Coordinates of N, CA and C in Angstrom, one line a residue:
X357 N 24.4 -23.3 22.7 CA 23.3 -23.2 21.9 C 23.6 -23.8 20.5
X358 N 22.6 -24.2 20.0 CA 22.7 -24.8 18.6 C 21.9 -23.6 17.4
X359 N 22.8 -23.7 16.4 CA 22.0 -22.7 15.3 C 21.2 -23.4 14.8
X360 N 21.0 -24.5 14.7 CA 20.3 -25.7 13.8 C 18.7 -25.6 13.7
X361 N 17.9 -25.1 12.6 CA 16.4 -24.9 12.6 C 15.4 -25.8 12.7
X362 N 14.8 -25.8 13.4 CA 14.2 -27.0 13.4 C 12.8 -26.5 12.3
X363 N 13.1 -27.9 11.6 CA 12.4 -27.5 10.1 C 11.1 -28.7 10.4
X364 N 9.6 -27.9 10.5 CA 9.0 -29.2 10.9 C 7.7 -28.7 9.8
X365 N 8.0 -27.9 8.8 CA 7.3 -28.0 7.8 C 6.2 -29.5 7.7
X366 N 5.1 -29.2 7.1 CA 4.5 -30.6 6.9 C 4.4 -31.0 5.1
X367 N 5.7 -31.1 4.6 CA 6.2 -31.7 3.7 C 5.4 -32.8 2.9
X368 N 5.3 -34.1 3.5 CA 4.8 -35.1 3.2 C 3.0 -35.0 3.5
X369 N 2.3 -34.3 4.4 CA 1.1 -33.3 4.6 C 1.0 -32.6 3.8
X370 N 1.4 -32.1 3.6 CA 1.2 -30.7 1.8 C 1.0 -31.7 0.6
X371 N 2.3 -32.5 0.6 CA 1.6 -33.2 -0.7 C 0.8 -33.9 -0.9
X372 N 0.2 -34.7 0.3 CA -0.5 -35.7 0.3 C -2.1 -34.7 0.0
X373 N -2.1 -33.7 0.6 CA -3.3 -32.6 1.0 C -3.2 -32.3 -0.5
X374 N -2.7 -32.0 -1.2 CA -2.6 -31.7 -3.0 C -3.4 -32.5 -3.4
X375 N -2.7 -33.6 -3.4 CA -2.9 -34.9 -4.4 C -4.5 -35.2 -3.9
X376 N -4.9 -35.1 -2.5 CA -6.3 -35.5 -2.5 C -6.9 -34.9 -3.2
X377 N -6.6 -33.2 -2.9 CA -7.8 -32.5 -3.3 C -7.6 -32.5 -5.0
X378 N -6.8 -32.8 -5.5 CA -7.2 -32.9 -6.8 C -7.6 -34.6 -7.2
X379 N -7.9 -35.4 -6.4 CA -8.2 -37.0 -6.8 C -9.6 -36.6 -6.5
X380 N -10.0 -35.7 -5.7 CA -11.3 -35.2 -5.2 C -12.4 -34.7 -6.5
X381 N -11.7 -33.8 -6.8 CA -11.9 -32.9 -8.1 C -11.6 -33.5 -9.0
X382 N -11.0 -34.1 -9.5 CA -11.2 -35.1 -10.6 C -12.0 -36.1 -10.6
X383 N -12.4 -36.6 -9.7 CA -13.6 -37.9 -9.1 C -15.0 -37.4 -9.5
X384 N -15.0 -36.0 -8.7 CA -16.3 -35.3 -9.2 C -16.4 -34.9 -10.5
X385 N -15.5 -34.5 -11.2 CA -15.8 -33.6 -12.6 C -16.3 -35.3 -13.1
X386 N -15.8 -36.4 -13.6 CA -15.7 -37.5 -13.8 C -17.3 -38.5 -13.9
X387 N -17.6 -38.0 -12.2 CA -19.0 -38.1 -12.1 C -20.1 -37.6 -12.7
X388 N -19.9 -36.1 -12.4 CA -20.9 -35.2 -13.3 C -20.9 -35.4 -15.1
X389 N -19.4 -35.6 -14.9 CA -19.8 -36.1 -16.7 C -20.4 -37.5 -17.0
X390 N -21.2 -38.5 -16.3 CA -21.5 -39.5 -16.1 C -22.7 -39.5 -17.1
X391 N -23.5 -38.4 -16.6 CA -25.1 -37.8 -16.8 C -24.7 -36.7 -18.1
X392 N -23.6 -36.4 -18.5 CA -23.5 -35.3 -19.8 C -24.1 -36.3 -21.3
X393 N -25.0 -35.3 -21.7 CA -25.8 -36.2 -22.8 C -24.6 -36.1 -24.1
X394 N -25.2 -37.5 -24.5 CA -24.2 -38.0 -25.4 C -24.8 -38.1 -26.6
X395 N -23.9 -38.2 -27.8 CA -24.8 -37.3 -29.0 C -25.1 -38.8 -29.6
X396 N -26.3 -39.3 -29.7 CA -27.5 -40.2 -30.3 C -28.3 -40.3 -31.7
X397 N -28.2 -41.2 -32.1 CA -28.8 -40.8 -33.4 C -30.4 -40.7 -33.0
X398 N -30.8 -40.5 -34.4 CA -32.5 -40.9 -33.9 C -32.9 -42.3 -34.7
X399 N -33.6 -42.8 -34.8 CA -34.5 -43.8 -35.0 C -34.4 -44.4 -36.5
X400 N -34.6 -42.8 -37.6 CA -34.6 -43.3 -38.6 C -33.2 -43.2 -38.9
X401 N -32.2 -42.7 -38.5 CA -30.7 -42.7 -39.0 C -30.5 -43.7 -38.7
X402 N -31.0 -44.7 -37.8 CA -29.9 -46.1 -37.1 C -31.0 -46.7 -38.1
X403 N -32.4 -46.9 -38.7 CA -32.8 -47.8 -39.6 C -32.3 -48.0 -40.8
X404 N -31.9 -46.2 -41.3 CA -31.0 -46.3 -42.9 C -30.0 -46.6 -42.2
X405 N -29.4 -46.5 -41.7 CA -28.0 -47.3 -41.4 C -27.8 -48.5 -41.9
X406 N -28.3 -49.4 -41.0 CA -28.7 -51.2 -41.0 C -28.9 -50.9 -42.3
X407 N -30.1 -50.5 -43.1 CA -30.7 -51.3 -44.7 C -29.5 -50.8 -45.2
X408 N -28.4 -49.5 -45.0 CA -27.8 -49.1 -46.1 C -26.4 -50.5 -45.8
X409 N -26.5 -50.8 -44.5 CA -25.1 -52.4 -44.6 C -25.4 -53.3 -44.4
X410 N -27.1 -53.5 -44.8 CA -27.7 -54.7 -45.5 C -27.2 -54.7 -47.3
X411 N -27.9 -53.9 -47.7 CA -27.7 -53.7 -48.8 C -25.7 -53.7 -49.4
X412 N -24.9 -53.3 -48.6 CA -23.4 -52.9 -48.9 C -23.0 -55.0 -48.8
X413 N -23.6 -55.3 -47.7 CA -23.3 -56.9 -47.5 C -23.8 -57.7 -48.6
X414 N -24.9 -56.8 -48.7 CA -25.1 -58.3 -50.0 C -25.0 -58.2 -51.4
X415 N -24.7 -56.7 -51.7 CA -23.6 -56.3 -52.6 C -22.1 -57.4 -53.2
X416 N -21.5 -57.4 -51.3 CA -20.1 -58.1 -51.3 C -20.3 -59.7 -51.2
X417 N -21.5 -59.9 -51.3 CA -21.4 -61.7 -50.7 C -21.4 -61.8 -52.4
X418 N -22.7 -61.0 -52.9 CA -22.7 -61.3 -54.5 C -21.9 -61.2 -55.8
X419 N -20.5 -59.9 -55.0 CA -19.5 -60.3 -56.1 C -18.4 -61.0 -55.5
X420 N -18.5 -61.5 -53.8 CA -17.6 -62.3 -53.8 C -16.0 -61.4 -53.1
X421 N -16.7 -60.5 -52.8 CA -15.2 -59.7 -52.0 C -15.6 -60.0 -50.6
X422 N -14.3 -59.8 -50.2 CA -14.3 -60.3 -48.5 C -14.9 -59.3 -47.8
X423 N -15.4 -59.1 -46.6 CA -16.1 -57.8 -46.0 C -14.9 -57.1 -45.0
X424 N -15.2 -56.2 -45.4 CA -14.3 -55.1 -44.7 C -14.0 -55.4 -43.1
X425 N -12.8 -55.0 -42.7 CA -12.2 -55.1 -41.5 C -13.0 -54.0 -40.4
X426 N -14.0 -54.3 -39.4 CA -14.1 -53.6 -38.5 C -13.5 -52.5 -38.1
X427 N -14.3 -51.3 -37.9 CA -13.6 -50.1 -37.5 C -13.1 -50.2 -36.4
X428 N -12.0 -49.3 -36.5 CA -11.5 -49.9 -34.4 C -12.4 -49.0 -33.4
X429 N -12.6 -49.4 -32.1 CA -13.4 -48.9 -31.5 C -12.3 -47.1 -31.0
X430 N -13.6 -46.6 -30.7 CA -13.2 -45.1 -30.2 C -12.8 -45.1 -29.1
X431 N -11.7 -44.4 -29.1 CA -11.0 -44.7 -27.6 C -11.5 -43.5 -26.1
X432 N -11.8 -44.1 -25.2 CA -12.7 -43.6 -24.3 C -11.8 -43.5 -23.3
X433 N -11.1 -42.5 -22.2 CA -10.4 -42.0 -21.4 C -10.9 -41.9 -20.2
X434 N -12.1 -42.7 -20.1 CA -12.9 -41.8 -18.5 C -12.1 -43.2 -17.5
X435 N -12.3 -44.5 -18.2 CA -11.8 -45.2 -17.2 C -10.0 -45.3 -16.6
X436 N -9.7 -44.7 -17.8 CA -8.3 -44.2 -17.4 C -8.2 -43.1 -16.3
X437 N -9.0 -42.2 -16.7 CA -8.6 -40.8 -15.6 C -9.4 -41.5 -14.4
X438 N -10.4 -42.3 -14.1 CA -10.5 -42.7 -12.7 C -10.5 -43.3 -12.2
X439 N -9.1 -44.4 -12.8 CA -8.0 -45.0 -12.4 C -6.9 -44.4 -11.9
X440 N -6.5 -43.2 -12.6 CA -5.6 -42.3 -12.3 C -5.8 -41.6 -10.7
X441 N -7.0 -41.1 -10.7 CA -7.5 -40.5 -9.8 C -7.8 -40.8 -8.6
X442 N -8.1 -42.1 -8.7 CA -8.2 -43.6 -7.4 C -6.7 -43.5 -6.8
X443 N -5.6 -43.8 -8.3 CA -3.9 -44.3 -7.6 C -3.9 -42.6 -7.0
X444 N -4.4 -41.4 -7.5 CA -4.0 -40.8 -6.6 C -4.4 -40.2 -5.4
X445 N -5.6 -40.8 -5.2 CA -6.6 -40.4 -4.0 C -5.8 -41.6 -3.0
X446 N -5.1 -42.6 -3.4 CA -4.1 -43.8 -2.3 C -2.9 -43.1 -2.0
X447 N -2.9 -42.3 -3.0 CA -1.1 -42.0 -2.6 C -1.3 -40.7 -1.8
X448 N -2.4 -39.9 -2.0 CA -2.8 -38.7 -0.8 C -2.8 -39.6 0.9
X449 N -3.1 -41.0 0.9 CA -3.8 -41.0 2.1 C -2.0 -41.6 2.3
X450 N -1.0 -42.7 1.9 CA 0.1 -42.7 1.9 C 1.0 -41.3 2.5
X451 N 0.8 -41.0 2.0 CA 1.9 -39.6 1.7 C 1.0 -38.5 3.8
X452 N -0.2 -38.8 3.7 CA -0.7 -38.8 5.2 C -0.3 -39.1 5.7
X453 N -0.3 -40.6 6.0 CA -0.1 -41.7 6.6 C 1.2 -41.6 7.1
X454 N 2.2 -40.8 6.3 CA 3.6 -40.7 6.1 C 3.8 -39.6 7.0
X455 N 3.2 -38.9 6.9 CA 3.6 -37.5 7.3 C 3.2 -37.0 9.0
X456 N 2.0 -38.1 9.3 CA 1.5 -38.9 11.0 C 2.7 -39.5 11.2
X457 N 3.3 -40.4 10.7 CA 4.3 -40.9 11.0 C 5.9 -40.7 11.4
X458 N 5.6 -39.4 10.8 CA 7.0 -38.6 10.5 C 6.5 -37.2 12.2
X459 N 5.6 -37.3 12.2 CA 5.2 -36.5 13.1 C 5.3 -34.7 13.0
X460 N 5.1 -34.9 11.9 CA 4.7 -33.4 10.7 C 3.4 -32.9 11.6
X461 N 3.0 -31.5 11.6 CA 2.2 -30.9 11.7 C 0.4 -31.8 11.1
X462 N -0.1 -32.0 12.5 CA -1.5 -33.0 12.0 C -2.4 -32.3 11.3
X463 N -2.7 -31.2 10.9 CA -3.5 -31.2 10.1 C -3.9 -31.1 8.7
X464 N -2.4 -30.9 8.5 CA -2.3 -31.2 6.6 C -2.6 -32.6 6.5
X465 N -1.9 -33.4 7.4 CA -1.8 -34.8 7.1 C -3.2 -36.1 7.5
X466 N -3.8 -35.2 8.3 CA -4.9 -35.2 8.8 C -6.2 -35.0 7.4
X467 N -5.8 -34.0 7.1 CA -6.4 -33.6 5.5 C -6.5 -34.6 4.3
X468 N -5.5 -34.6 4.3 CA -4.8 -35.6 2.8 C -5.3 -37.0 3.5
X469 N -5.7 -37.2 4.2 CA -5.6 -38.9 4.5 C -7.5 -38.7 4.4
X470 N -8.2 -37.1 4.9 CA -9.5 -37.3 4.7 C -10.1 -37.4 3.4
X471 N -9.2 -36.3 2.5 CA -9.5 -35.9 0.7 C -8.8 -37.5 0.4
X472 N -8.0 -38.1 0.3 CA -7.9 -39.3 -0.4 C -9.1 -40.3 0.1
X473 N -9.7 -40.3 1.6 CA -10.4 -41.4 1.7 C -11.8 -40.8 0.8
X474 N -12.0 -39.8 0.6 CA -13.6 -39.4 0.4 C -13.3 -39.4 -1.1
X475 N -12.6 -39.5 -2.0 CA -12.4 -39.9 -3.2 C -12.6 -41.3 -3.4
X476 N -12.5 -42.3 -2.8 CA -12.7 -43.4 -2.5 C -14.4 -43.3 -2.4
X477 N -14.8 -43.2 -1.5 CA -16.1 -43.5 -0.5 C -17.2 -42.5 -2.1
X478 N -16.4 -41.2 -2.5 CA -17.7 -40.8 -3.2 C -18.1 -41.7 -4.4
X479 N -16.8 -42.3 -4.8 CA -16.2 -42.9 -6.4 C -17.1 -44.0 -6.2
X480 N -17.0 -44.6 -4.7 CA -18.0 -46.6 -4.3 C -19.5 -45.9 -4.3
X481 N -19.6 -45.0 -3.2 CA -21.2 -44.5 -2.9 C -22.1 -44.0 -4.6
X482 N -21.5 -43.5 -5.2 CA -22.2 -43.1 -6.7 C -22.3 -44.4 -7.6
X483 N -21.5 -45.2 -7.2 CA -21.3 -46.5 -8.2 C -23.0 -47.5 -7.5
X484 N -22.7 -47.6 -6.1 CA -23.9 -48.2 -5.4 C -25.2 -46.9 -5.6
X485 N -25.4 -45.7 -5.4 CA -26.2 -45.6 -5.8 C -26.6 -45.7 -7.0
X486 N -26.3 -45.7 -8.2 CA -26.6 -46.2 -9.6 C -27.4 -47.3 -9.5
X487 N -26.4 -48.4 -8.8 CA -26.6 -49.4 -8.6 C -28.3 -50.1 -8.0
X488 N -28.6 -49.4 -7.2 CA -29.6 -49.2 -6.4 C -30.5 -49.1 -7.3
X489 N -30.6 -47.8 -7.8 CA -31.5 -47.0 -8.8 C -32.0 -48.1 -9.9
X490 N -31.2 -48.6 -10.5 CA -31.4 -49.9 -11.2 C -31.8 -51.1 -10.8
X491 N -31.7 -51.7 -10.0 CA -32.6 -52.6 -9.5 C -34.2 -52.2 -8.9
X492 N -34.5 -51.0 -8.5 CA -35.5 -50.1 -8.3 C -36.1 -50.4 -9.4
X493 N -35.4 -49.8 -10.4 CA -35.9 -49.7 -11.7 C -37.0 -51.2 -12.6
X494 N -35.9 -52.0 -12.3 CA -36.2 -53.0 -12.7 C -37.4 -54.1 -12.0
X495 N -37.2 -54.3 -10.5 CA -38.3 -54.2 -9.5 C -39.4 -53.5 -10.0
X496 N -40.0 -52.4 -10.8 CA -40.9 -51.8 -11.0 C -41.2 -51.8 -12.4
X497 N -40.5 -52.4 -13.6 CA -40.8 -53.2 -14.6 C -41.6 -54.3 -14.5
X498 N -40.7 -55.0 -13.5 CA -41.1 -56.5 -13.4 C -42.7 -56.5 -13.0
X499 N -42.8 -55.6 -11.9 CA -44.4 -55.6 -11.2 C -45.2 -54.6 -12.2
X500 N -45.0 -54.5 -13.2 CA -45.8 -54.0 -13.9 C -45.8 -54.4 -15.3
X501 N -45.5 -55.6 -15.0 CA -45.3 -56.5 -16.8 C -46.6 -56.7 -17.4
X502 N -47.4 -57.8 -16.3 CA -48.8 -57.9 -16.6 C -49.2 -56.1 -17.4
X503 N -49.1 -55.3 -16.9 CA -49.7 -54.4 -17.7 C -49.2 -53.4 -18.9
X504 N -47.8 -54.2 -19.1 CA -47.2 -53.4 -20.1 C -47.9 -54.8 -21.1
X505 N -48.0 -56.1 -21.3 CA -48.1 -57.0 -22.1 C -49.3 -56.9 -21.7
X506 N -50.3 -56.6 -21.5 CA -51.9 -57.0 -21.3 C -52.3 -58.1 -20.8
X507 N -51.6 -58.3 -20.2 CA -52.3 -59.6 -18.9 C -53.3 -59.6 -18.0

């Protein structure tokens, strides 16, 4: 007899099963923040704005100073985190892929290869619905021009 355990843990399943379900949950938090209202000025703030760097511009053309260097833009993280969240919703279906292969216990691995693909599919399907919604949109502009211009 042999003492030797046979260790058939699903290792490469566990982690793949992790990594989906948080590429999962990050995909959606990501999304739902898509629609989080964003702080806007109103109407007359963006008109004094313009006359106040109308006025600041021709200030500087008239004494002759150079115009100031562009503010740098604000740095925005969303396309980062669902970039991140993509590489890890590939490496859940890998680390799957790996773990079918290795002939680990199927249904962690089974798992992680479903949570990485549906990080995928939700990330494309919300992008095409937008997508959709907008052309709708615009289709229903267009056939209603004559009556926004008085035709």
């Amino acid at each position: 007899m042999s003492d030797t355990a046979n260790d058939d843990r699903a290792k490469f399943g566990l982690a793949g099963f992790l990594l989906g379900a948080v590429a999962v949950l990050v995909i959606l938090i990501q999304l739902s923040a898509f629609f989080a209202p964003k702080e806007e000025k109103s109407t007359g703030q963006v008109i004094g704005e313009i006359a106040a760097d109308i006025r600041q511009s021709a200030q500087r053309a008239l004494s002759g100073e150079p115009a100031p260097p562009p503010p740098p833009p604000q740095q925005d993280y969303s396309q980062i985190i669902t970039i991140g969240a993509l590489c890890l919703a590939g490496l859940a279906i890998a680390l799957g892929g790996i773990g079918l292969f290795k002939h680990e216990p199927r249904p962690l691995s089974f798992m992680a290869v479903g949570f990485g693909a549906s990080a995928f599919v939700m990330h494309y399907v919300f992008w095409l619905a937008i997508l959709i919604c907008g052309i709708a949109l615009l289709i229903s502009i267009i056939n209603n021009l004559d009556g926004i211009l008085g035709g």
